mmCIF file of C-alpha atoms in Angstrom:
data_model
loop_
_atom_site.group_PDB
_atom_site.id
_atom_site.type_symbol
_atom_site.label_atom_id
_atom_site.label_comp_id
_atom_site.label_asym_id
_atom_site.label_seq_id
_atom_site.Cartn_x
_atom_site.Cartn_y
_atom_site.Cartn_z
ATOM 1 C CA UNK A 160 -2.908 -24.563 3.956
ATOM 2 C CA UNK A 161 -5.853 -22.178 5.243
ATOM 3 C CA UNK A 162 -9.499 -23.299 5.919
ATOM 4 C CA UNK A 163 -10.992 -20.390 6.189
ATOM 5 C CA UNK A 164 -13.831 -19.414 4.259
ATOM 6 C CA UNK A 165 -13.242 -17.055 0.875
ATOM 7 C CA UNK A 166 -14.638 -13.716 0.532
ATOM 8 C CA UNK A 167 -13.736 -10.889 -1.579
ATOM 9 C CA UNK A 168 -13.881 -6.898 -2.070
ATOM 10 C CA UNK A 169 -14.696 -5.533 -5.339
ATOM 11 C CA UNK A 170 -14.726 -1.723 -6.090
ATOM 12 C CA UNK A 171 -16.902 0.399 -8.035
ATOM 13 C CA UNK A 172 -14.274 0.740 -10.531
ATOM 14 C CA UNK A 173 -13.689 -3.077 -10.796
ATOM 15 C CA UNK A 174 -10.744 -3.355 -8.495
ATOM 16 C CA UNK A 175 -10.834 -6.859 -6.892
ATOM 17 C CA UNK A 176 -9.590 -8.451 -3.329
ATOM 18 C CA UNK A 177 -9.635 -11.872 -2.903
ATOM 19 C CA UNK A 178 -8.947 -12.874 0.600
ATOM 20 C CA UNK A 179 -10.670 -14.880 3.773
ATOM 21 C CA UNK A 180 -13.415 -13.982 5.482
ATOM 22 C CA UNK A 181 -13.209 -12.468 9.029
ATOM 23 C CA UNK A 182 -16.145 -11.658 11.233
ATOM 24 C CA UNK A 183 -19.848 -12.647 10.440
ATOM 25 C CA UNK A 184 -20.426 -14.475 6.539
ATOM 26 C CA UNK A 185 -22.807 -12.534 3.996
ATOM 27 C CA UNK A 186 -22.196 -9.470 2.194
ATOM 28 C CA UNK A 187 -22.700 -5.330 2.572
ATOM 29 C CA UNK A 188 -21.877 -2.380 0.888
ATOM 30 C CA UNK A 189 -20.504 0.988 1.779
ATOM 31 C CA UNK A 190 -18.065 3.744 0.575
ATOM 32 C CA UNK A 191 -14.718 2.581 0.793
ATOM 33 C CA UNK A 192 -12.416 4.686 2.863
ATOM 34 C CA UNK A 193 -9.520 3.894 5.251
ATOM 35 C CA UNK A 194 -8.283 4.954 8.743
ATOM 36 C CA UNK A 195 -4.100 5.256 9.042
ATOM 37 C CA UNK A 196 -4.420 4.773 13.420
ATOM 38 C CA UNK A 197 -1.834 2.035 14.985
ATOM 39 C CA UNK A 198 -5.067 0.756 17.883
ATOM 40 C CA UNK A 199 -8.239 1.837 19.114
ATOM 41 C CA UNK A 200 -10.443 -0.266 16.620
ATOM 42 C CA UNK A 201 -12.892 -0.872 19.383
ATOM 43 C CA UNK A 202 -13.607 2.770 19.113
ATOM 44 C CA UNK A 203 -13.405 3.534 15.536
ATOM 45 C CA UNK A 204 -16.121 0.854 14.903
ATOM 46 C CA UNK A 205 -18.340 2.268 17.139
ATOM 47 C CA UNK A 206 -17.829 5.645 15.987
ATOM 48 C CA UNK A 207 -21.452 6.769 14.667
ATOM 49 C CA UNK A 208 -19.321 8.820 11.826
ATOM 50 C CA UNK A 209 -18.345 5.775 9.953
ATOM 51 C CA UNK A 210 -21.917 4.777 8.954
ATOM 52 C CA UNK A 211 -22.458 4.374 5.419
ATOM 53 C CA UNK A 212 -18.977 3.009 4.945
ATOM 54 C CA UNK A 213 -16.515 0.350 4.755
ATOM 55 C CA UNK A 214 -13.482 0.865 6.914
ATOM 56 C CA UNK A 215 -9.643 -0.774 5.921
ATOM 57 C CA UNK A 216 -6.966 -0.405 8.472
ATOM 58 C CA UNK A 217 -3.814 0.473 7.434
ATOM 59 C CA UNK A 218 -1.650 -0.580 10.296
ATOM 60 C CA UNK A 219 -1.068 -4.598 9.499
ATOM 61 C CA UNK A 220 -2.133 -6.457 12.481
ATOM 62 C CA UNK A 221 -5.293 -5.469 14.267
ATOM 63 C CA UNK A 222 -7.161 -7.326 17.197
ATOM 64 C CA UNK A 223 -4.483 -8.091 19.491
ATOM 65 C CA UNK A 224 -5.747 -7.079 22.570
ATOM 66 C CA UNK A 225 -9.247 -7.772 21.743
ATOM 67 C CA UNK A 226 -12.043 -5.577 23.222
ATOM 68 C CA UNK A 227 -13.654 -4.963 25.945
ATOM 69 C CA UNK A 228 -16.863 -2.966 27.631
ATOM 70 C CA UNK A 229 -15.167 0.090 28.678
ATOM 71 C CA UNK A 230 -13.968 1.098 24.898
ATOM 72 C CA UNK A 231 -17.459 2.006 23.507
ATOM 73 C CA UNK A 232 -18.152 5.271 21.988
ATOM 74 C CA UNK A 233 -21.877 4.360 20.977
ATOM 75 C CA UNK A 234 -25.041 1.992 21.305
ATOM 76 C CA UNK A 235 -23.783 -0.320 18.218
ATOM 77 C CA UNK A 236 -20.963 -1.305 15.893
ATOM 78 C CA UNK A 237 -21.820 1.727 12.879
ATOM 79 C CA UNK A 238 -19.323 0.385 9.441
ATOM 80 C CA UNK A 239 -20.700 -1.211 7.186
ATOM 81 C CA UNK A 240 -17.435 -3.611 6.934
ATOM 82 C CA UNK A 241 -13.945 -4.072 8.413
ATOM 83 C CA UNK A 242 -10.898 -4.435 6.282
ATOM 84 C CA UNK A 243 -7.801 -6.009 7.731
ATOM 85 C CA UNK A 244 -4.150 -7.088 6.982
ATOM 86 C CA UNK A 245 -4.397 -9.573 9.460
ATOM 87 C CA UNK A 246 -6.587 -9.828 12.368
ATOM 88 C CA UNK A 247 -5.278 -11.247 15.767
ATOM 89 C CA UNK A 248 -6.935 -14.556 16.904
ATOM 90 C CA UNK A 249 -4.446 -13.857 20.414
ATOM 91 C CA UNK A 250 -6.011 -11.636 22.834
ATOM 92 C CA UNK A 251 -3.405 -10.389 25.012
ATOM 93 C CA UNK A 252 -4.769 -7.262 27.508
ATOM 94 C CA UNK A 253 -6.319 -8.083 31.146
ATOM 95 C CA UNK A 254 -9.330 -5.878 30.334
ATOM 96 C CA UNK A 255 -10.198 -8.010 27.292
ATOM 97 C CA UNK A 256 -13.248 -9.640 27.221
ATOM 98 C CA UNK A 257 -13.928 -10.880 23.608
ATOM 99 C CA UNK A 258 -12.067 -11.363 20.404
ATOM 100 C CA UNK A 259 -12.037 -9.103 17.789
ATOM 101 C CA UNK A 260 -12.977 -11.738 15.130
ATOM 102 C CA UNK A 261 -16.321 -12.725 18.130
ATOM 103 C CA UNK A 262 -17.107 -8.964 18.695
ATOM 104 C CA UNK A 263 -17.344 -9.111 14.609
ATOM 105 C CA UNK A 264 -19.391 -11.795 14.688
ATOM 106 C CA UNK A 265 -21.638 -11.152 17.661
ATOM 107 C CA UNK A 266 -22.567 -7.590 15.615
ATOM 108 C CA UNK A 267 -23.357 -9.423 12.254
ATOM 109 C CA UNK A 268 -19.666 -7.307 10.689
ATOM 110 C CA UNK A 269 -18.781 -8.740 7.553
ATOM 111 C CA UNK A 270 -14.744 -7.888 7.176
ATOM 112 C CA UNK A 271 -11.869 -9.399 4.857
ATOM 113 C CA UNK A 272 -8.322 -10.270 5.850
ATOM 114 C CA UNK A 273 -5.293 -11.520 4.393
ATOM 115 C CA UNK A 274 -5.400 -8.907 1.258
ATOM 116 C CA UNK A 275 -2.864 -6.808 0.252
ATOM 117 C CA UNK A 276 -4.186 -3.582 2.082
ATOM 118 C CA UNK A 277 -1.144 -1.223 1.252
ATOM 119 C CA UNK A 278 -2.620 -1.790 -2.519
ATOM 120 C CA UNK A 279 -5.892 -1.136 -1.359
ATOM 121 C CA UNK A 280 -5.390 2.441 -0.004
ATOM 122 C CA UNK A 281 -2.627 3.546 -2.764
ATOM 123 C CA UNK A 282 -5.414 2.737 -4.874
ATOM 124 C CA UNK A 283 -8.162 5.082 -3.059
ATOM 125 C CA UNK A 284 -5.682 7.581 -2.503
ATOM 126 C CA UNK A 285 -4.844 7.750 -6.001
ATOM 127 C CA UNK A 286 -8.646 7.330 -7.143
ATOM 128 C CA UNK A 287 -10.768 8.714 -4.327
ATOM 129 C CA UNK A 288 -12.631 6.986 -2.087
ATOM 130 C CA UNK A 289 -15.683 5.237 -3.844
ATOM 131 C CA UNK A 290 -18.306 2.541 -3.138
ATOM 132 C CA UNK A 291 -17.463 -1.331 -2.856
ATOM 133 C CA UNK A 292 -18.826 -4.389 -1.528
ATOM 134 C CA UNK A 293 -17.077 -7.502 0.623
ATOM 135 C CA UNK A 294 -19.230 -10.759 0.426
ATOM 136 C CA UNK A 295 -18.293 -14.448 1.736
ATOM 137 C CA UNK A 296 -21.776 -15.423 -0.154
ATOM 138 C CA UNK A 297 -20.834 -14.354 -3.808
ATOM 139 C CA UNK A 298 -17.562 -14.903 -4.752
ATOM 140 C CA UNK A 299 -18.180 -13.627 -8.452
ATOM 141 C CA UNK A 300 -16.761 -9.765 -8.935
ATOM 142 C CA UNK A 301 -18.812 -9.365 -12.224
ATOM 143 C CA UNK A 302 -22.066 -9.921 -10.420
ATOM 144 C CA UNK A 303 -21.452 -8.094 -7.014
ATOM 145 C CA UNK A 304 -19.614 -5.342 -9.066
ATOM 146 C CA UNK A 305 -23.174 -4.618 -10.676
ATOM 147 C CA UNK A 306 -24.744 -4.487 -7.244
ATOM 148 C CA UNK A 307 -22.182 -2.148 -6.203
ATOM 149 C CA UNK A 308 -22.977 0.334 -8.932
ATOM 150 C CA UNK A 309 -25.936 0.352 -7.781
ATOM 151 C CA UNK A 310 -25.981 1.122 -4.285
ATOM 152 C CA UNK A 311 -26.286 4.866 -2.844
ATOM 153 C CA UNK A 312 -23.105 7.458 -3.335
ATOM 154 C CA UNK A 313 -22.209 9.492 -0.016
ATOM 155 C CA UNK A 314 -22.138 12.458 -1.860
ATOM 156 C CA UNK A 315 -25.708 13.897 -1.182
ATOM 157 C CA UNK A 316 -26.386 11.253 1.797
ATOM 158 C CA UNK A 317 -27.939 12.110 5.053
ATOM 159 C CA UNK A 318 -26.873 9.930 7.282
ATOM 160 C CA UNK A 319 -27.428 11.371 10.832
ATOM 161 C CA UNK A 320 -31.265 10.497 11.294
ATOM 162 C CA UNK A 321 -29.830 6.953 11.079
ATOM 163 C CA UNK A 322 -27.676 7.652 13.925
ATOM 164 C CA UNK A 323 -28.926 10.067 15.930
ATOM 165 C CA UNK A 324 -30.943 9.388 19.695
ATOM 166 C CA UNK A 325 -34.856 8.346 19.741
ATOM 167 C CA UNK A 326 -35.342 10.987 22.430
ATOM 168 C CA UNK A 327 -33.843 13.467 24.692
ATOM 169 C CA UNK A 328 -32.120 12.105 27.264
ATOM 170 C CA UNK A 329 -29.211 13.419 30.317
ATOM 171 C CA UNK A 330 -25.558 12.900 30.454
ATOM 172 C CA UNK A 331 -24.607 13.907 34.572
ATOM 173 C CA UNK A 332 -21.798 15.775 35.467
ATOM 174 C CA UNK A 333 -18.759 14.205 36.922
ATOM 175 C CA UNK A 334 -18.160 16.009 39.843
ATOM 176 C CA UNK A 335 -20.776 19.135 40.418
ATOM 177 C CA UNK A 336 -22.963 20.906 37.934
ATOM 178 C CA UNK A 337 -21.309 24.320 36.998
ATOM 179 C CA UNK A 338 -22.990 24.575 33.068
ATOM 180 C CA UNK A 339 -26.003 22.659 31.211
ATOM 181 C CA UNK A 340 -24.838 21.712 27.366
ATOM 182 C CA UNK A 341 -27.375 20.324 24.827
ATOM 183 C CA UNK A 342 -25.737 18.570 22.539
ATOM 184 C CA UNK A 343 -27.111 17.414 18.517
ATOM 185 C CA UNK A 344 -26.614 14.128 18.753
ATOM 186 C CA UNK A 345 -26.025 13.876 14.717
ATOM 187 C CA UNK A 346 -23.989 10.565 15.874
ATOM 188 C CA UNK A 347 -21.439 11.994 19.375
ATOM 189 C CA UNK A 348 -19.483 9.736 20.555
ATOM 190 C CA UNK A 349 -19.393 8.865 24.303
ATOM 191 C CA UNK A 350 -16.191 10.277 24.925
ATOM 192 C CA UNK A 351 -16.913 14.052 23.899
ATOM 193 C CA UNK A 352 -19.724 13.627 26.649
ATOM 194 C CA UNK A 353 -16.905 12.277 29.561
ATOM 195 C CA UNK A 354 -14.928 15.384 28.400
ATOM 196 C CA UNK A 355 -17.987 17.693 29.272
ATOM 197 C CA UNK A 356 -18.399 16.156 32.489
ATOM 198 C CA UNK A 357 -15.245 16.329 33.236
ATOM 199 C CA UNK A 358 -15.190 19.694 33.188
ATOM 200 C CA UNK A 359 -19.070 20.239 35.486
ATOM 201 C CA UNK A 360 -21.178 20.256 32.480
ATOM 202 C CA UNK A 361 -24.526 18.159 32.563
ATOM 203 C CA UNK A 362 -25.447 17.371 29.173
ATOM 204 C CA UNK A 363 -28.655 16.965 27.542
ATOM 205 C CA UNK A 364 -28.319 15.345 23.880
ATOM 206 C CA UNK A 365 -30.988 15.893 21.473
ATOM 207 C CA UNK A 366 -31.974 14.203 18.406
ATOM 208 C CA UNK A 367 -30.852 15.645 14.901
ATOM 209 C CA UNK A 368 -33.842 16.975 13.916
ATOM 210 C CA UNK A 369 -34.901 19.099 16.835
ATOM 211 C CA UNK A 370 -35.718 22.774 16.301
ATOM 212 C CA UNK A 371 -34.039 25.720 17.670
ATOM 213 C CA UNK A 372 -36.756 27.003 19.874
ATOM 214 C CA UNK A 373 -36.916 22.991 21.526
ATOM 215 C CA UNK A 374 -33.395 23.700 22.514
ATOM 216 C CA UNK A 375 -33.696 27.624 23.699
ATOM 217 C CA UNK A 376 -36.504 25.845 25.905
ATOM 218 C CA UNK A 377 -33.952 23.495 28.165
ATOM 219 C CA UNK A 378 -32.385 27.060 28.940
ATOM 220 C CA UNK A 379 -28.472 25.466 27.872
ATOM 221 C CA UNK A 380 -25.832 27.929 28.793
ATOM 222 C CA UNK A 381 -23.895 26.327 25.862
ATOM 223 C CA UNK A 382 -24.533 24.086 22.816
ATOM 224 C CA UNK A 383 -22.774 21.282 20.910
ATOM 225 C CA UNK A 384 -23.024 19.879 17.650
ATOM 226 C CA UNK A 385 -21.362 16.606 17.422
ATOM 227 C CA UNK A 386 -19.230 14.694 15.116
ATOM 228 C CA UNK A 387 -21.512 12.470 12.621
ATOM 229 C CA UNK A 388 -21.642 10.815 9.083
ATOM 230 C CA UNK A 389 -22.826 11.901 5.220
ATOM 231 C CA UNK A 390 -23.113 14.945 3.531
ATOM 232 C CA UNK A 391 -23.463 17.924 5.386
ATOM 233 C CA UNK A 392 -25.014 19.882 2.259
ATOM 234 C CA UNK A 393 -28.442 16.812 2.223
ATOM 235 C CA UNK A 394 -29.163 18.696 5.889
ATOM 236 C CA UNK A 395 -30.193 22.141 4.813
ATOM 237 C CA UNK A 396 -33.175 21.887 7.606
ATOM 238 C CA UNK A 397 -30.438 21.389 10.498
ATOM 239 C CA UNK A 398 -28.817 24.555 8.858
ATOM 240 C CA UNK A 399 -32.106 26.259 9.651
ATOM 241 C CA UNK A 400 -32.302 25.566 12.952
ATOM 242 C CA UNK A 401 -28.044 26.212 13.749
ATOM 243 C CA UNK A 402 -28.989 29.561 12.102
ATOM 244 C CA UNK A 403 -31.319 30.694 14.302
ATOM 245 C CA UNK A 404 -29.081 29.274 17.186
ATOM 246 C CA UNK A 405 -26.397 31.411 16.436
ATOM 247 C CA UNK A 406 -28.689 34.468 16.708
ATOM 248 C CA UNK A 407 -29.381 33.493 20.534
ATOM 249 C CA UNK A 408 -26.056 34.939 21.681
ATOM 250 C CA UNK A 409 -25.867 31.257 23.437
ATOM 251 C CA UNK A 410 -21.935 29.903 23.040
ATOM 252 C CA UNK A 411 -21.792 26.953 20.409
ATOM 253 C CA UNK A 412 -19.187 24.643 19.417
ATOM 254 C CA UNK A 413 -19.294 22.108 16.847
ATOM 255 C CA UNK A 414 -16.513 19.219 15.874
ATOM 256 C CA UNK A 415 -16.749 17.472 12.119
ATOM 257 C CA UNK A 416 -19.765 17.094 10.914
ATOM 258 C CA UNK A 417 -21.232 20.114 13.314
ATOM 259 C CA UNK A 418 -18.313 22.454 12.343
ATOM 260 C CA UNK A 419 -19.381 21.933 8.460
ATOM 261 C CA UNK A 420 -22.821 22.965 9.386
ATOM 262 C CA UNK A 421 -21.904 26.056 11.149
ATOM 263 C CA UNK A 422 -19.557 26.703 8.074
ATOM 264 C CA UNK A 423 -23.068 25.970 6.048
ATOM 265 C CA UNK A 424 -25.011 27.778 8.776
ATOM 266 C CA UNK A 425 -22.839 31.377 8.508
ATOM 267 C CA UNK A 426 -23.343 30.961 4.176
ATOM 268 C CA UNK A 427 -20.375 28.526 3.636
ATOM 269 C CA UNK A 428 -20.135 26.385 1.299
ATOM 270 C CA UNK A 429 -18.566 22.271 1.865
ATOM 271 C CA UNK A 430 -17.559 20.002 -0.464
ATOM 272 C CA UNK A 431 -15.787 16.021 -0.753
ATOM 273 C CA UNK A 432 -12.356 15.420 -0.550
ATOM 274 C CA UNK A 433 -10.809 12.974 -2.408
ATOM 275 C CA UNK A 434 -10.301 10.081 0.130
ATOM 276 C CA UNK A 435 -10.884 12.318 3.259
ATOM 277 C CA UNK A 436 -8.803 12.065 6.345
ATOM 278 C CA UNK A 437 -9.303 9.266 8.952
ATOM 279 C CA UNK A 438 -6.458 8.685 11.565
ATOM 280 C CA UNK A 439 -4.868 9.340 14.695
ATOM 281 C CA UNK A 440 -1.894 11.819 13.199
ATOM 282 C CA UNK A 441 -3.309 14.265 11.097
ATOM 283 C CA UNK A 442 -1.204 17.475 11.930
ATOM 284 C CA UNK A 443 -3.127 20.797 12.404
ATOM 285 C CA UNK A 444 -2.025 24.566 12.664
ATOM 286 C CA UNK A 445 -3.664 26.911 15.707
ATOM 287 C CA UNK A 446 -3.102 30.127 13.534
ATOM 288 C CA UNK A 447 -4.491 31.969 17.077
ATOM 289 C CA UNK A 448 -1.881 30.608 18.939
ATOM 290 C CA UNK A 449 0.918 29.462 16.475
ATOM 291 C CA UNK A 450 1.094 26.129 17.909
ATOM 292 C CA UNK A 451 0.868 22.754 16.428
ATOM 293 C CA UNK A 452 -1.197 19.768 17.337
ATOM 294 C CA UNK A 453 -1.810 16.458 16.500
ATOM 295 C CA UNK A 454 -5.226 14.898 16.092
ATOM 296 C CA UNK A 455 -7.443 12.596 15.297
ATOM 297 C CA UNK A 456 -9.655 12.976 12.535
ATOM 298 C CA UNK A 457 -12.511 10.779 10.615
ATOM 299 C CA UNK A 458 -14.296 13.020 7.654
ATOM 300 C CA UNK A 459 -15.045 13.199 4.205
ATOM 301 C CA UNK A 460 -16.245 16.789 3.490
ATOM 302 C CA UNK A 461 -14.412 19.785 4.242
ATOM 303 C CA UNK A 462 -15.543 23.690 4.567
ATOM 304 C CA UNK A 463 -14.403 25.805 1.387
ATOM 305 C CA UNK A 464 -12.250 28.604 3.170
ATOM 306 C CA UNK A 465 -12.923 31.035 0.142
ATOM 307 C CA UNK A 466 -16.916 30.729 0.851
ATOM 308 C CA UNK A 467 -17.020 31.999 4.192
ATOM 309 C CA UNK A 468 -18.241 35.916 4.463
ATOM 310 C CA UNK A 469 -15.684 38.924 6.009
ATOM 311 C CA UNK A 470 -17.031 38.138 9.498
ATOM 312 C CA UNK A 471 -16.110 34.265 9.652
ATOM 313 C CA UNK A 472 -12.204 33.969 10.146
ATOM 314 C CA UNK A 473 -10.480 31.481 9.623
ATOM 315 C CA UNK A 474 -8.771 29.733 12.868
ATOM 316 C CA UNK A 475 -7.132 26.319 11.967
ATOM 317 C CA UNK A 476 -5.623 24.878 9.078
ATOM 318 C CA UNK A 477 -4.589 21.301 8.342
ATOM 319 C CA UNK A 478 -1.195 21.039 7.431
ATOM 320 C CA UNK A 479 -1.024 18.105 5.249
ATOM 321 C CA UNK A 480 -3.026 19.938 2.634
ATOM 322 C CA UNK A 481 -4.259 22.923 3.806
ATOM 323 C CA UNK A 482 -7.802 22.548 4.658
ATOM 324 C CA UNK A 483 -9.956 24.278 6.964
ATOM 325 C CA UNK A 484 -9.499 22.669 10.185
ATOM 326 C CA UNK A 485 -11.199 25.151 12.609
ATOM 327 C CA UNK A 486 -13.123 28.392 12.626
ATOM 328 C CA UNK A 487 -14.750 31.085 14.363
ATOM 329 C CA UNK A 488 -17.375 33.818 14.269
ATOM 330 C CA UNK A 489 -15.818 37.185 15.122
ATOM 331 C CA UNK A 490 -18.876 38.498 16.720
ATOM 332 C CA UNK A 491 -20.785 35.877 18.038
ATOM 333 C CA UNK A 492 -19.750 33.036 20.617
ATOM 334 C CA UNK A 493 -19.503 30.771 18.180
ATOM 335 C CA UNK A 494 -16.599 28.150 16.972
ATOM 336 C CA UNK A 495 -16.011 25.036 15.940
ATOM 337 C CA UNK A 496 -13.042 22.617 14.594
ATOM 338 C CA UNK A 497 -13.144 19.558 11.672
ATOM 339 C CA UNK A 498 -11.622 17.267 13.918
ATOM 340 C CA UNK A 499 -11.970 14.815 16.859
ATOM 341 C CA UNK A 500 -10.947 16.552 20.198
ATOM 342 C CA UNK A 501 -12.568 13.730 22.548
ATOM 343 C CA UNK A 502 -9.649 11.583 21.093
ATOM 344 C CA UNK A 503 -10.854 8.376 21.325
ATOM 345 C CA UNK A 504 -8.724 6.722 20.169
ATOM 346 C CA UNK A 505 -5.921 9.613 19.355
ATOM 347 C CA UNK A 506 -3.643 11.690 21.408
ATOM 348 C CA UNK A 507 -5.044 14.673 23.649
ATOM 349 C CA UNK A 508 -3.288 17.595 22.158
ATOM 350 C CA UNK A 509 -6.898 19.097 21.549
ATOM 351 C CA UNK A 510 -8.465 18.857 24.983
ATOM 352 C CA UNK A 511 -7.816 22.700 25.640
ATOM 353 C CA UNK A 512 -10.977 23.267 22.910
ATOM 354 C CA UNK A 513 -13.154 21.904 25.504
ATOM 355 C CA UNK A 514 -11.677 24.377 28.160
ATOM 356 C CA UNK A 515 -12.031 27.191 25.404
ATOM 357 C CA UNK A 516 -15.771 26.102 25.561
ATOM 358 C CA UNK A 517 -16.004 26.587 29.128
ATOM 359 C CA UNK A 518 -14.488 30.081 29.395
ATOM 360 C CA UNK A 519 -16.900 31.433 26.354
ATOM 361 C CA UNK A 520 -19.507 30.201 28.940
ATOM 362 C CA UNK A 521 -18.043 31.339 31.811
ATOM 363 C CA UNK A 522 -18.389 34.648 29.846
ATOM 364 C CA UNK A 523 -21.660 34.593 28.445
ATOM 365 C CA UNK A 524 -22.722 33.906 32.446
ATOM 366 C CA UNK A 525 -21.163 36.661 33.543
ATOM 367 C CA UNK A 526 -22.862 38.736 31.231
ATOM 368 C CA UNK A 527 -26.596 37.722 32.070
#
């Protein structure tokens, strides 16, 4: 017989969980979405991209080796809720240094266990992903089903002023300074800064809302517009600023939410998919190259390949369903892909984009 305390997940649509509470009591809401990786929940909770939303895992046991300090990719825990199968009360890894079901609590989480999560994502992937609500504190669907209607839609959200940095501040390079990046810091994760530094680049990162000539003024011999969460089309003052960017002949590179604003930037148009793709296996086409990789992906809007203009190509696709999954100017230094290539958690497959980075400014230098 279980002791634990009840909590439930209702959808916007009326779908109901019941199931036991797991992490900190109370309630929240957020769009429901899910995330198909095996491990590297540390991460994916502290991934700035999820904020805004409610995040079940579809592999069935997570929190078995627990977490630990190292595993970070932000300042704070960013979902709005965790949805498990079951979640681990063993913690079996010698760099463990809390619980999953502590970490939950010590960040004020509310999450849901022991519900039939297989149900859970047939049902998104067959209705779309949509807003719910998990509370321990009202156990009556009815009544937090009204609450959930009315809480915000992501469509039309801007979510990366919630995110982003206070101020400016300077990520060193590992091992000798060869290039200075800024990098938006619409909500990066600390990986795609070890990945710069890795390869000599000192990094500045910049709030979301700073203006193209702040940026021309730290003299960056590239910039980077991070990963991040809502709607990419709410940010049409970001768009402003990328667009003059691109005009400085100054190599840019932009992963997820960055490479839908360039799309938006160059007079593209994005849009929602139906439940998104979140995971450590989405497979995507290098139509430069031929070959295939596999990556790791967390985003709900996508660039529409049929509103780019003649001088925006086209340079990845996702294979799944066809999707724009990378693209480049043909003119100007400019590219940028809709997935994760810091890979935290996910395989490396994509690391060479951050080399690709490096040559364009190895050639811009060599031009000045």
């Amino acid at each position: 017989m279980s002791f634990a305390k009840k909590a439930i997940l209702v959808l916007e649509d009326g779908r109901r969980f019941s199931g036991e509470s797991f992490g900190a009591d109370g309630e929240t809401f957020g769009e429901m979405v899910f995330n198909t990786s095996m491990s590297g929940y540390q991460e994916i909770l502290t991934d700035p991209s999820y904020a805004g939303q409610i995040v079940c895992m579809t592999y069935p046991l997570i929190g078995n080796y627990g977490v630990n300090e190292e595993d970070v990719e932000s300042r704070s825990i960013w979902v709005e809720g965790f949805v498990v199968r079951e979640a681990s009360r063993i913690t079996s890894n010698f760099r463990s240094t809390m619980s999953l079901q502590d970490y939950l609590i010590k960040n004020n989480i509310v999450g849901i266990e022991h519900i039939d999560t297989r149900a859970l994502v047939r049902h998104i992937r067959d209705k779309g992903a949509m807003r719910a609500a998990i509370s321990t504190v009202d156990l009556d669907a009815k009544s937090l089903l009204e609450r959930v209607l009315a809480s915000p839609e992501m469509a039309n959200r801007e979510l990366a002023s919630a995110v982003t940095v206070d101020a400016n501040y300077d990520y060193p390079a590992a091992d000798g300074e060869r290039f200075h990046v800024v990098a938006y810091d619409f909500g990066v994760k600390t990986n795609s800064l070890r990945e710069f530094a890795k390869f000599g680049c000192r990094i500045t990162v910049v709030p979301s809302d700073t203006s193209a000539d702040e940026v021309m003024a730290l003299k960056p011999d590239g910039i980077f517009l991070s990963n991040g969460p809502g709607d990419p089309a709410s940010m049409a003052a970001v768009v402003d600023e990328i667009k003059k960017l691109t005009q400085s002949q100054t190599p840019m590179f932009g992963i997820c939410l960055g490479h839908q604003l360039i799309g938006e930037a160059f007079g593209g148009s994005t849009y929602k998919l139906k439940f998104g793709h979140r995971g450590g296996n989405q497979p995507i086409k290098d139509l430069t190259t031929g070959k295939i990789e596999i990556t790791s992906q967390n985003h709900g809007f996508a660039v529409d390949a049929a509103s780019l203009p003649a001088d925006v190509e086209v340079t990845h696709i996702n294979l799944n369903d066809h999707t724009v999954a990378g693209l480049r100017h043909k003119t100007l230094p400019v590219f940028s892909v809709q997935y994760h290539p810091e890979s935290a958690p996910g395989p490396h497959d994509s690391e060479y984009l951050f080399e690709r980075f490096i040559n364009l400014m190895n050639v811009s230098a060599a031009h000045t």
